[in-house]
Short mmCIF file of C-alpha atoms in Angstrom, two decimals:
data_model
loop_
_atom_site.label_atom_id
_atom_site.label_comp_id
_atom_site.label_asym_id
_atom_site.label_seq_id
_atom_site.Cartn_x
_atom_site.Cartn_y
_atom_site.Cartn_z
CA MET A 33 14.40 30.52 8.06
CA ASN A 34 12.70 33.42 6.34
CA THR A 35 9.42 34.73 7.62
CA ALA A 36 6.31 35.96 5.88
CA GLY A 37 7.40 39.53 6.46
CA GLN A 38 10.25 39.07 4.01
CA MET A 39 8.10 37.61 1.26
CA ARG A 40 8.24 39.69 -1.89
CA GLY A 41 6.78 39.14 -5.31
CA TRP A 42 6.68 40.59 -8.80
CA LEU A 43 3.33 42.27 -9.41
CA ARG A 44 1.61 41.38 -12.72
CA ALA A 45 -1.09 43.36 -14.50
CA ASP A 46 -3.78 40.88 -13.46
CA GLY A 47 -3.00 41.55 -9.78
CA ARG A 48 -1.25 38.25 -9.12
CA LYS A 49 2.32 38.24 -7.84
CA GLY A 50 5.17 35.92 -8.85
CA ILE A 51 7.74 34.42 -6.49
CA ARG A 52 10.11 33.92 -9.43
CA ASN A 53 10.72 36.13 -12.46
CA VAL A 54 11.73 33.90 -15.33
CA VAL A 55 11.66 34.04 -19.12
CA ALA A 56 9.50 31.24 -20.51
CA VAL A 57 10.85 29.90 -23.81
CA ALA A 58 7.97 27.95 -25.31
CA TYR A 59 8.21 25.55 -28.23
CA LEU A 60 4.89 25.15 -30.04
CA VAL A 61 5.61 21.75 -31.57
CA GLU A 62 8.28 19.13 -30.84
CA CYS A 63 10.04 20.18 -34.07
CA ALA A 64 10.98 23.46 -32.35
CA HIS A 65 12.08 21.88 -29.06
CA HIS A 66 15.79 21.68 -29.81
CA VAL A 67 15.98 25.32 -30.85
CA ALA A 68 14.07 26.38 -27.72
CA ARG A 69 16.40 24.38 -25.48
CA GLN A 70 19.52 25.75 -27.14
CA ILE A 71 18.24 29.28 -26.59
CA THR A 72 18.12 28.68 -22.84
CA VAL A 73 21.32 26.70 -22.20
CA ALA A 74 23.44 29.71 -21.32
CA GLN A 75 20.92 30.98 -18.74
CA PRO A 76 19.39 27.91 -17.12
CA ASP A 77 18.28 29.75 -13.97
CA THR A 78 16.51 32.58 -15.78
CA ALA A 79 15.17 30.99 -18.97
CA HIS A 80 12.98 27.89 -18.67
CA VAL A 81 11.76 25.71 -21.53
CA ILE A 82 8.08 24.78 -21.70
CA GLY A 83 6.08 23.62 -24.70
CA PHE A 84 3.57 21.40 -26.40
CA PRO A 85 4.88 18.63 -28.67
CA GLY A 86 1.80 17.92 -30.77
CA CYS A 87 1.25 19.11 -34.33
CA PHE A 88 -2.54 18.70 -34.17
CA PRO A 89 -4.65 21.38 -32.47
CA ASN A 90 -6.06 20.75 -29.00
CA PRO A 91 -8.11 23.33 -27.05
CA TYR A 92 -6.84 22.00 -23.71
CA ALA A 93 -3.21 22.44 -24.78
CA GLN A 94 -3.95 25.94 -26.08
CA THR A 95 -5.53 26.93 -22.75
CA MET A 96 -2.72 25.35 -20.77
CA MET A 97 -0.04 27.19 -22.76
CA GLU A 98 -1.91 30.48 -22.37
CA ARG A 99 -2.16 30.00 -18.61
CA LEU A 100 1.48 28.91 -18.29
CA CYS A 101 2.82 31.79 -20.37
CA THR A 102 0.88 34.20 -18.12
CA HIS A 103 1.81 32.38 -14.89
CA PRO A 104 2.73 34.87 -12.15
CA ASN A 105 6.29 33.50 -12.00
CA VAL A 106 6.80 34.38 -15.69
CA GLY A 107 8.11 37.85 -16.58
CA ALA A 108 8.60 37.51 -20.35
CA VAL A 109 7.80 34.96 -23.04
CA LEU A 110 9.61 33.83 -26.18
CA LEU A 111 7.53 31.63 -28.48
CA VAL A 112 9.46 29.30 -30.77
CA SER A 113 7.47 28.01 -33.72
CA LEU A 114 8.62 25.79 -36.55
CA GLY A 115 6.09 27.57 -38.75
CA CYS A 116 3.77 24.92 -40.14
CA GLU A 117 2.35 23.41 -36.92
CA SER A 118 -1.32 23.82 -36.04
CA PHE A 119 -0.80 25.53 -32.69
CA ASN A 120 -2.45 28.97 -32.68
CA ARG A 121 0.67 31.05 -32.02
CA TYR A 122 -1.09 34.29 -32.96
CA GLN A 123 -3.68 33.86 -30.21
CA LEU A 124 -1.05 32.80 -27.67
CA GLU A 125 1.14 35.81 -28.49
CA GLN A 126 -1.88 38.13 -28.16
CA VAL A 127 -2.84 36.64 -24.77
CA VAL A 128 0.70 37.19 -23.48
CA ARG A 129 0.83 40.73 -24.87
CA ASP A 130 -2.56 41.53 -23.27
CA SER A 131 -1.11 40.35 -19.93
CA GLY A 132 1.45 43.16 -20.11
CA ARG A 133 4.46 40.89 -20.56
CA PRO A 134 7.15 41.33 -23.20
CA VAL A 135 6.62 38.68 -25.87
CA ARG A 136 8.24 37.73 -29.16
CA THR A 137 7.64 34.91 -31.61
CA LEU A 138 10.47 33.33 -33.59
CA THR A 139 9.49 31.15 -36.54
CA ILE A 140 12.31 28.84 -37.55
CA GLN A 141 11.12 28.49 -41.16
CA ASN A 142 11.07 32.28 -41.60
CA ASP A 143 13.97 33.29 -39.36
CA GLY A 144 16.83 31.51 -41.09
CA GLY A 145 16.74 28.02 -39.61
CA THR A 146 18.27 26.53 -36.49
CA ARG A 147 21.45 28.57 -36.07
CA ALA A 148 19.98 31.99 -36.81
CA THR A 149 16.88 31.35 -34.66
CA ILE A 150 18.99 30.23 -31.70
CA ALA A 151 21.14 33.36 -32.02
CA ALA A 152 18.12 35.66 -32.25
CA GLY A 153 16.47 33.91 -29.34
CA ARG A 154 19.56 34.15 -27.12
CA ASP A 155 19.84 37.88 -27.82
CA TRP A 156 16.22 38.47 -26.91
CA VAL A 157 16.38 36.32 -23.77
CA THR A 158 19.56 38.07 -22.63
CA GLN A 159 17.89 41.47 -22.98
CA GLN A 160 14.78 40.32 -21.14
CA ALA A 161 16.75 38.62 -18.37
CA ALA A 162 18.65 41.86 -17.77
CA ALA A 163 15.40 43.80 -17.59
CA LEU A 164 13.80 41.25 -15.23
CA ALA A 165 16.85 41.42 -12.95
CA GLN A 166 16.16 45.13 -12.48
CA ALA A 167 12.39 44.77 -12.01
CA PRO A 168 11.16 46.01 -8.64
CA SER A 169 9.41 43.59 -6.31
CA VAL A 170 6.61 44.39 -3.89
CA PRO A 171 5.63 42.96 -0.50
CA MET A 172 3.63 39.76 -0.75
CA ASP A 173 1.32 38.13 1.79
CA ILE A 174 0.74 34.43 2.47
CA SER A 175 -2.85 34.96 1.37
CA GLU A 176 -1.56 35.67 -2.14
CA LEU A 177 0.21 32.30 -2.41
CA VAL A 178 -1.11 29.38 -4.43
CA VAL A 179 0.39 26.01 -3.45
CA GLY A 180 -0.25 22.65 -5.10
CA THR A 181 0.53 19.17 -3.87
CA VAL A 182 1.20 15.86 -5.61
CA CYS A 183 2.60 12.52 -4.52
CA GLY A 184 4.69 10.29 -6.70
CA GLY A 185 6.82 7.22 -6.28
CA SER A 186 4.59 6.38 -3.32
CA ASP A 187 5.14 3.54 -0.88
CA GLY A 188 3.66 2.41 2.43
CA THR A 189 5.20 5.36 4.24
CA SER A 190 3.74 8.10 2.01
CA GLY A 191 0.29 8.01 3.60
CA ILE A 192 1.52 7.99 7.20
CA THR A 193 4.35 10.56 7.17
CA GLY A 194 4.78 12.81 4.14
CA ASN A 195 1.15 13.11 3.04
CA PRO A 196 -0.38 13.92 6.46
CA ALA A 197 2.51 16.31 7.18
CA ALA A 198 1.81 18.06 3.86
CA GLY A 199 -1.86 18.15 4.93
CA ILE A 200 -0.91 19.90 8.16
CA ALA A 201 1.08 22.46 6.16
CA PHE A 202 -1.96 22.90 3.88
CA ASP A 203 -4.17 23.55 6.92
CA LYS A 204 -1.78 26.25 8.12
CA LEU A 205 -1.67 27.85 4.66
CA VAL A 206 -5.46 27.79 4.24
CA ALA A 207 -5.88 29.27 7.73
CA ALA A 208 -3.58 32.12 6.65
CA GLY A 209 -5.72 32.76 3.58
CA ALA A 210 -3.62 30.99 0.96
CA THR A 211 -5.00 28.93 -1.93
CA CYS A 212 -4.15 25.21 -1.83
CA ILE A 213 -4.83 22.65 -4.55
CA PHE A 214 -4.79 18.84 -4.28
CA GLU A 215 -5.58 16.42 -7.08
CA GLU A 216 -5.69 13.00 -8.73
CA THR A 217 -9.32 11.94 -8.41
CA GLY A 218 -8.29 8.46 -9.62
CA GLU A 219 -6.44 8.03 -6.34
CA LEU A 220 -9.35 9.26 -4.24
CA ILE A 221 -11.60 6.24 -4.87
CA GLY A 222 -13.08 5.34 -1.51
CA CYS A 223 -12.61 8.87 -0.14
CA GLU A 224 -15.63 10.38 -1.89
CA GLU A 225 -17.95 10.41 1.13
CA ILE A 226 -15.50 11.86 3.65
CA MET A 227 -14.37 14.34 1.00
CA ALA A 228 -17.97 15.31 0.20
CA SER A 229 -18.60 15.85 3.93
CA ARG A 230 -15.95 18.59 3.84
CA ALA A 231 -17.56 20.49 0.94
CA GLN A 232 -18.69 23.99 1.76
CA THR A 233 -22.02 23.52 -0.05
CA PRO A 234 -24.24 20.48 -0.73
CA ALA A 235 -24.02 21.20 -4.46
CA LEU A 236 -20.22 21.10 -4.30
CA ALA A 237 -20.44 17.80 -2.39
CA THR A 238 -22.38 16.35 -5.33
CA GLU A 239 -19.71 17.61 -7.75
CA LEU A 240 -16.90 16.08 -5.66
CA ARG A 241 -18.64 12.67 -5.60
CA ALA A 242 -19.25 12.88 -9.34
CA SER A 243 -15.58 13.65 -10.06
CA VAL A 244 -14.43 10.49 -8.26
CA ALA A 245 -17.13 8.40 -9.98
CA LYS A 246 -15.90 9.75 -13.34
CA ALA A 247 -12.33 8.80 -12.46
CA ALA A 248 -13.37 5.28 -11.41
CA HIS A 249 -15.18 4.81 -14.72
CA TYR A 250 -12.30 6.26 -16.75
CA TYR A 251 -9.67 4.05 -15.17
CA ALA A 252 -11.93 0.99 -15.44
CA THR A 253 -12.26 1.67 -19.19
CA LEU A 254 -8.51 1.94 -19.55
CA GLY A 255 -8.09 -1.31 -17.64
CA TYR A 256 -5.69 0.57 -15.41
CA GLY A 257 -5.12 -1.12 -12.09
CA SER A 258 -4.41 1.81 -9.80
CA PHE A 259 -3.35 -0.69 -7.17
CA ALA A 260 -0.06 -2.36 -8.06
CA ALA A 261 1.28 -5.59 -6.58
CA GLY A 262 4.07 -3.60 -4.94
CA ASN A 263 1.52 -1.65 -2.92
CA ALA A 264 0.47 -4.88 -1.15
CA ASP A 265 4.11 -5.78 -0.46
CA GLY A 266 4.41 -2.40 1.21
CA GLY A 267 1.55 -3.23 3.58
CA LEU A 268 -1.33 -1.59 1.72
CA THR A 269 -4.33 -3.94 1.50
CA THR A 270 -7.12 -2.16 -0.41
CA ILE A 271 -7.59 0.62 -2.98
CA GLU A 272 -9.44 2.72 -0.42
CA GLU A 273 -6.51 2.39 1.99
CA LYS A 274 -4.13 3.56 -0.72
CA SER A 275 -6.49 6.40 -1.63
CA LEU A 276 -6.81 7.54 1.98
CA GLY A 277 -3.04 7.79 2.15
CA ALA A 278 -3.01 10.09 -0.87
CA TYR A 279 -6.05 11.97 0.46
CA MET A 280 -4.09 12.88 3.63
CA LYS A 281 -2.30 15.56 1.59
CA SER A 282 -5.51 17.60 1.62
CA GLY A 283 -5.43 18.20 5.38
CA GLN A 284 -8.59 18.94 7.37
CA SER A 285 -9.79 22.28 5.96
CA PRO A 286 -13.24 22.67 4.38
CA ILE A 287 -13.16 22.16 0.60
CA SER A 288 -13.96 25.45 -1.14
CA GLY A 289 -14.20 24.32 -4.74
CA LEU A 290 -13.56 21.90 -7.57
CA ILE A 291 -11.42 23.11 -10.48
CA LYS A 292 -10.08 21.65 -13.70
CA PRO A 293 -6.57 22.27 -15.09
CA GLY A 294 -6.17 25.92 -16.01
CA ASP A 295 -9.05 27.18 -13.85
CA ILE A 296 -7.74 29.89 -11.52
CA PRO A 297 -9.24 29.62 -8.00
CA PRO A 298 -11.13 32.88 -7.35
CA ARG A 299 -9.96 33.22 -3.71
CA GLY A 300 -8.11 31.48 -0.93
CA GLY A 301 -9.16 28.09 0.36
CA LEU A 302 -8.73 24.41 -0.46
CA TYR A 303 -9.57 23.18 -3.97
CA LEU A 304 -9.70 19.73 -5.54
CA MET A 305 -8.38 19.60 -9.10
CA ASP A 306 -10.25 17.16 -11.34
CA VAL A 307 -7.54 15.95 -13.71
CA VAL A 308 -9.51 13.19 -15.43
CA PRO A 309 -10.70 14.18 -18.94
CA ASP A 310 -14.39 14.50 -19.76
CA GLY A 311 -16.26 12.60 -22.43
CA GLU A 312 -15.26 9.35 -24.05
CA VAL A 313 -11.86 7.90 -23.19
CA ARG A 314 -9.23 9.04 -25.69
CA PHE A 315 -5.59 10.20 -25.75
CA GLY A 316 -4.67 7.51 -23.18
CA PHE A 317 -3.88 7.91 -19.51
CA PRO A 318 -4.96 11.17 -17.84
CA ASN A 319 -1.47 12.06 -16.62
CA ILE A 320 1.38 10.03 -17.97
CA SER A 321 3.88 11.05 -15.30
CA ASP A 322 4.18 13.22 -12.20
CA ASN A 323 5.31 16.34 -14.07
CA ALA A 324 2.04 16.39 -16.03
CA GLU A 325 0.28 16.91 -12.70
CA ILE A 326 2.71 19.63 -11.66
CA VAL A 327 2.16 21.41 -14.98
CA GLU A 328 -1.62 21.37 -14.42
CA MET A 329 -1.16 22.81 -10.92
CA MET A 330 0.96 25.62 -12.43
CA ALA A 331 -1.67 26.29 -15.10
CA SER A 332 -4.10 26.96 -12.26
CA GLY A 333 -1.64 29.43 -10.78
CA ALA A 334 0.37 27.34 -8.30
CA HIS A 335 3.52 29.24 -7.31
CA MET A 336 5.09 26.01 -6.08
CA THR A 337 4.29 22.32 -5.60
CA LEU A 338 4.74 20.14 -2.52
CA PHE A 339 5.87 16.73 -3.80
CA VAL A 340 5.65 13.82 -1.36
CA THR A 341 7.68 10.77 -2.35
CA GLY A 342 8.35 7.43 -0.70
CA ARG A 343 10.44 5.65 -3.33
CA GLY A 344 12.39 8.80 -4.16
CA SER A 345 11.41 10.99 -7.11
CA VAL A 346 14.08 13.58 -8.00
CA VAL A 347 12.13 15.82 -10.42
CA GLY A 348 11.65 19.56 -10.23
CA SER A 349 9.77 21.77 -12.66
CA ALA A 350 10.12 24.64 -15.06
CA LEU A 351 8.60 27.97 -13.89
CA ALA A 352 7.67 27.04 -10.31
CA PRO A 353 9.74 25.41 -7.56
CA VAL A 354 9.05 21.90 -6.30
CA LEU A 355 9.55 21.15 -2.60
CA LYS A 356 10.52 17.53 -2.12
CA ILE A 357 9.18 15.78 0.99
CA ALA A 358 10.72 12.36 1.71
CA ALA A 359 8.20 10.04 3.35
CA ASN A 360 10.56 7.09 3.81
CA PRO A 361 13.53 7.56 6.19
CA HIS A 362 15.63 4.89 4.44
CA MET A 363 15.15 6.55 1.06
CA TYR A 364 15.96 9.92 2.62
CA ARG A 365 19.38 8.66 3.67
CA ARG A 366 20.08 7.47 0.12
CA LEU A 367 18.79 10.63 -1.61
CA ALA A 368 19.24 13.34 1.03
CA ASP A 369 20.82 15.70 -1.50
CA ASP A 370 17.56 15.67 -3.52
CA MET A 371 15.18 16.03 -0.58
CA ASP A 372 14.10 19.24 1.17
CA ILE A 373 12.24 17.63 4.08
CA ASN A 374 12.66 14.30 5.88
CA ALA A 375 9.14 13.36 6.98
CA GLY A 376 10.45 9.85 7.60
CA ARG A 377 11.68 11.12 10.98
CA VAL A 378 8.10 10.60 12.18
CA LEU A 379 8.54 6.84 11.80
CA GLU A 380 11.77 6.89 13.76
CA GLY A 381 10.27 8.86 16.64
CA GLU A 382 12.48 11.88 15.97
CA ALA A 383 9.68 14.28 15.09
CA THR A 384 5.91 14.51 15.23
CA LEU A 385 3.66 15.05 12.22
CA GLU A 386 2.91 18.51 13.65
CA GLN A 387 6.62 19.37 13.71
CA VAL A 388 7.18 18.19 10.14
CA GLY A 389 4.03 20.02 9.00
CA ALA A 390 5.36 23.23 10.58
CA GLU A 391 8.72 22.63 8.89
CA ILE A 392 7.02 22.29 5.49
CA PHE A 393 5.06 25.49 6.13
CA ASP A 394 8.29 27.35 6.98
CA HIS A 395 9.93 26.00 3.82
CA VAL A 396 6.98 27.22 1.72
CA LEU A 397 7.45 30.74 3.10
CA ALA A 398 11.21 30.55 2.56
CA LEU A 399 10.76 29.48 -1.07
CA ALA A 400 8.33 32.34 -1.57
CA ALA A 401 10.94 34.66 -0.07
CA GLY A 402 13.48 33.54 -2.66
CA ALA A 403 15.26 30.54 -1.14
CA GLN A 404 15.89 27.76 -3.65
CA SER A 405 14.54 24.23 -3.28
CA ARG A 406 16.90 21.28 -3.74
CA SER A 407 15.53 20.50 -7.20
CA GLU A 408 16.06 24.14 -8.21
CA GLU A 409 19.66 24.06 -6.95
CA LEU A 410 20.21 20.88 -8.96
CA GLY A 411 18.86 22.51 -12.11
CA HIS A 412 15.74 20.36 -12.53
CA THR A 413 13.27 22.06 -14.91
CA GLU A 414 11.19 19.11 -16.15
CA PHE A 415 8.04 19.84 -18.12
CA ILE A 416 5.47 17.72 -19.97
CA LEU A 417 2.15 18.58 -21.62
CA THR A 418 0.08 16.18 -23.72
CA TYR A 419 -3.39 15.91 -25.27
CA LYS A 420 -6.57 16.00 -23.15
CA SER A 421 -10.13 17.28 -23.39
CA PHE A 422 -12.33 18.86 -20.74
CA GLU A 423 -15.77 20.35 -20.41
CA PRO A 424 -16.02 23.57 -18.34
CA ILE A 425 -16.74 23.17 -14.63
CA GLY A 426 -20.32 23.61 -13.44
CA PRO A 427 -21.59 26.65 -11.49
CA ALA A 428 -21.64 24.76 -8.18
CA CYS A 429 -17.89 24.11 -8.33
CA LEU A 430 -16.63 27.53 -7.23
CA PRO A 431 -17.31 29.46 -4.01
CA VAL A 432 -19.85 32.26 -4.41
CA MET B 184 -1.60 9.32 21.62
CA THR B 185 -0.15 5.80 21.70
CA ASP B 186 -0.79 3.84 24.89
CA ILE B 187 2.30 3.47 27.04
CA THR B 188 1.76 -0.29 27.11
CA THR B 189 1.94 -0.51 23.33
CA ASP B 190 5.16 -1.29 21.48
CA PRO B 191 6.66 2.03 20.28
CA ARG B 192 7.04 0.55 16.79
CA LEU B 193 3.22 0.61 16.47
CA LEU B 194 1.78 3.90 15.25
CA LEU B 195 -1.84 4.95 15.84
CA LEU B 196 -2.91 7.32 13.07
CA ALA B 197 -6.36 8.37 14.36
CA PRO B 198 -8.19 7.86 17.68
CA ASP B 199 -10.91 5.62 16.21
CA ASP B 200 -8.61 3.38 14.19
CA THR B 201 -8.96 -0.39 14.61
CA VAL B 202 -5.37 -0.93 13.43
CA TYR B 203 -1.85 0.18 14.26
CA VAL B 204 0.70 0.80 11.51
CA LEU B 205 4.26 -0.51 11.82
CA ARG B 206 6.86 2.23 11.83
CA ALA B 207 9.64 -0.36 11.77
CA GLN B 208 10.05 -3.98 10.78
CA ILE B 209 9.08 -6.65 13.33
CA ASP B 210 10.80 -10.02 12.98
CA ALA B 211 9.13 -13.44 13.13
CA GLY B 212 8.83 -14.74 16.69
CA GLU B 213 9.08 -11.34 18.34
CA THR B 214 6.60 -10.51 21.08
CA VAL B 215 5.06 -7.05 20.94
CA LEU B 216 2.74 -5.29 23.37
CA VAL B 217 -0.60 -4.17 21.89
CA GLU B 218 -2.37 -2.05 24.54
CA GLY B 219 -1.08 -4.26 27.31
CA ARG B 220 -1.62 -7.53 25.47
CA ALA B 221 1.50 -9.55 24.54
CA VAL B 222 1.29 -10.86 20.98
CA THR B 223 3.84 -13.09 19.27
CA VAL B 224 4.29 -12.20 15.61
CA PRO B 225 4.31 -15.39 13.53
CA HIS B 226 6.13 -13.99 10.49
CA ARG B 227 8.22 -10.95 9.64
CA LEU B 228 6.16 -7.77 9.15
CA GLY B 229 7.62 -4.88 7.19
CA LEU B 230 7.36 -1.13 7.58
CA GLY B 231 3.85 0.09 6.75
CA HIS B 232 2.01 -3.15 7.58
CA LYS B 233 -0.94 -3.22 10.00
CA ILE B 234 -1.60 -4.97 13.34
CA ALA B 235 -5.14 -5.10 14.77
CA ARG B 236 -5.86 -2.91 17.76
CA GLN B 237 -9.49 -3.96 18.19
CA PRO B 238 -11.49 -7.05 17.26
CA VAL B 239 -13.49 -6.86 14.05
CA ALA B 240 -16.16 -9.46 13.21
CA PRO B 241 -16.48 -10.77 9.63
CA GLY B 242 -18.16 -8.08 7.55
CA GLY B 243 -17.22 -5.35 10.05
CA LYS B 244 -15.29 -2.26 8.96
CA VAL B 245 -11.55 -1.95 9.46
CA VAL B 246 -10.73 1.70 10.21
CA LYS B 247 -7.43 3.47 9.46
CA TYR B 248 -6.87 7.23 9.19
CA GLY B 249 -10.26 7.43 10.96
CA ALA B 250 -11.99 6.08 7.84
CA PRO B 251 -13.03 2.61 6.63
CA ILE B 252 -10.45 0.89 4.43
CA GLY B 253 -12.59 -2.18 3.74
CA SER B 254 -14.41 -5.03 5.51
CA ALA B 255 -13.09 -8.00 7.45
CA SER B 256 -13.30 -11.17 5.36
CA HIS B 257 -12.49 -13.26 8.45
CA ALA B 258 -12.65 -12.50 12.18
CA ILE B 259 -9.81 -10.22 13.28
CA ALA B 260 -8.46 -10.38 16.85
CA PRO B 261 -6.28 -7.75 18.56
CA GLY B 262 -2.65 -8.33 17.57
CA ASP B 263 -3.48 -10.04 14.27
CA HIS B 264 -1.66 -9.00 11.12
CA VAL B 265 -4.33 -7.26 9.03
CA HIS B 266 -3.82 -7.71 5.30
CA THR B 267 -5.27 -9.37 2.20
CA HIS B 268 -5.99 -12.63 4.08
CA ASN B 269 -8.54 -11.03 6.43
CA LEU B 270 -9.44 -7.64 4.89
CA GLN B 271 -11.11 -6.92 1.56
CA SER B 272 -11.93 -3.78 -0.38
CA ASP B 273 -15.50 -2.50 -0.52
CA TYR B 274 -14.69 -1.28 -4.06
CA THR B 275 -12.43 -3.46 -6.17
CA PRO B 276 -10.61 -6.69 -5.28
CA THR B 277 -6.91 -6.36 -4.56
CA TYR B 278 -4.53 -8.03 -6.97
CA SER B 279 -1.26 -9.18 -5.46
CA LEU B 280 1.65 -11.24 -6.73
CA ASP B 281 0.79 -13.87 -4.10
CA SER B 282 -2.63 -14.42 -5.64
CA ALA B 283 -1.10 -14.40 -9.13
CA GLN B 284 1.40 -17.04 -8.06
CA ALA B 285 -1.30 -19.17 -6.41
CA HIS B 286 -3.34 -18.94 -9.59
CA THR B 287 -0.41 -20.00 -11.75
CA SER B 288 0.58 -22.98 -9.60
CA GLY B 289 -3.06 -24.04 -9.49
CA SER B 290 -3.37 -24.06 -13.26
CA THR B 291 -0.18 -26.05 -13.74
CA GLY B 292 -1.45 -28.68 -11.36
#
C-alpha cells in the first residue's frame, strides 16, 4: 500500500492539485454527445466525456460545467458544441482559459459535421494527452485532498458496516487536514438535531436544521416516499433509522460548513452538501441517480468519491475515481471484481469497523498516489448532469 | 463491546443502544442469549433486523447508533424482535408491503 509520502499531484494555477491528469471532452447539448464520445474512444483512460444534455439555459448547469472543466483532475478541455444550443460556450471557454488550461471549442455546424469534427477532436486530444503525459507532478499532502462520500443501492447492512467504516475513514482524513463532503439532506431526516449539535457555530447549526427541513418539504411535495417497502424487509423500521444509517458516513468530526453543489470548501474539515434545490419544486427529483451526486461532489472539488453499496452498484465516474465499499458480505462474494473494500467482513466477525475504516483510509491515499480503483480498471466513466436551481449559501454556512 | 453472554450474531452499534442488530440470520425456534437471558426466536429474523437489549415502555425511545430511531408503540421486552409492530417513526409513518397487503385484503372483505 502506498503512503502519503508518495502522493503526488498536478499543480493548477488556482493552487489546487489534481490526482489525475485527464482531458475533459465536454458536449454542450445532447446533440453533440455522439461526436464527443467518438473523440474519446481511442483514449478511454486519458479522455473522459462529460456534458450537459439540455438545450435551454440553466445557471446551475453553467456553474457546474465551469467547475467541472476546471476540476483539479482536469489538465485540458475540449468543448463540443452543435452550434445552435443555448449553453454559453463562450463564457465556459473563457473560464477554462483563465484557469490556465489548454482549451478548444469545436462547433459541429461550423467544423464540417460529424466526421470532420471527430477527426479534429481526436487530433487535438492526442496532442494534449501527449503533453499531459510529460507534465511534471509535485508532492501532495493529505491536507490538500478533497474526498466525497455517497451511498447507493443501500440495504440493511449499509448503515452498520460500510457507512460507519467510511465515517471512520472520514475522521482520519479530517484529522489529517483533508476536506470531506457528505450529502443527501433528504436522507438525513431525523438526524437534524444530532447533526446540528456537531456544527462549529450556532448559526451553522441553524443552517443545517433548515437544510433538512427544506429537504423534507421538497420530498413531501414530490410525493416521494424515501422509505421503500424493501427497506422494511431488510430490517429497517423507520425513516429516522434509515437516515441514521446514511448519516454514519459523516463520522464523528465537527461539521465545518454547509455547501451547495459547485461551492468549493475554503479549507479542510467536514462539510454537508445541500443537494436539494431552492425555491418552488421544479425539474423533478433532486438527483435522479447516484452519478448525479458524484458529479456534484466533483463540482465542489472532490478528487474522489467513497461509494458505499449494499445491493451492489458498479458505477464509476468520469474525471475522479470512485472507491467502491461493499457493505453486504453476500453481495461482495457475487461482485468482488467490482468492489474495492469488503466492509461486510464486519458482520462475519472477520474485521472490526476500525480495521475497515483504516483500510479505506489507506485506499484513499493509494488512489491519490496513482493506484486505480476497480471501477477505473473496468473503464467506468459514468456522468450525468440535469436541470436544477439554487440560491447562494448564506454567510453562516462557511467557516470564518 | 458485546457482552460475552450475548449471542455473537447480535451486534451492538453504540453503548447506549436499546437494540442489537443481527449480523446473520436467526431461524425460527432458535434460542439466543441476550446479555445472559435465553430468548427463543418465534420466527425467522434476517440480517439487519433488531432484537431488544433493554425494555422500553410504550412511548419510550428506541435507541440505535446512539440516537433515537422512533418510539415504542407497544411495550418492548429484552429479546423481542423490534420492528414495525412495536416501533413507530416520530416523523412519518412507515409504509410496508405487509400493511399494503392487509389493507387490500381488508377492502376485498
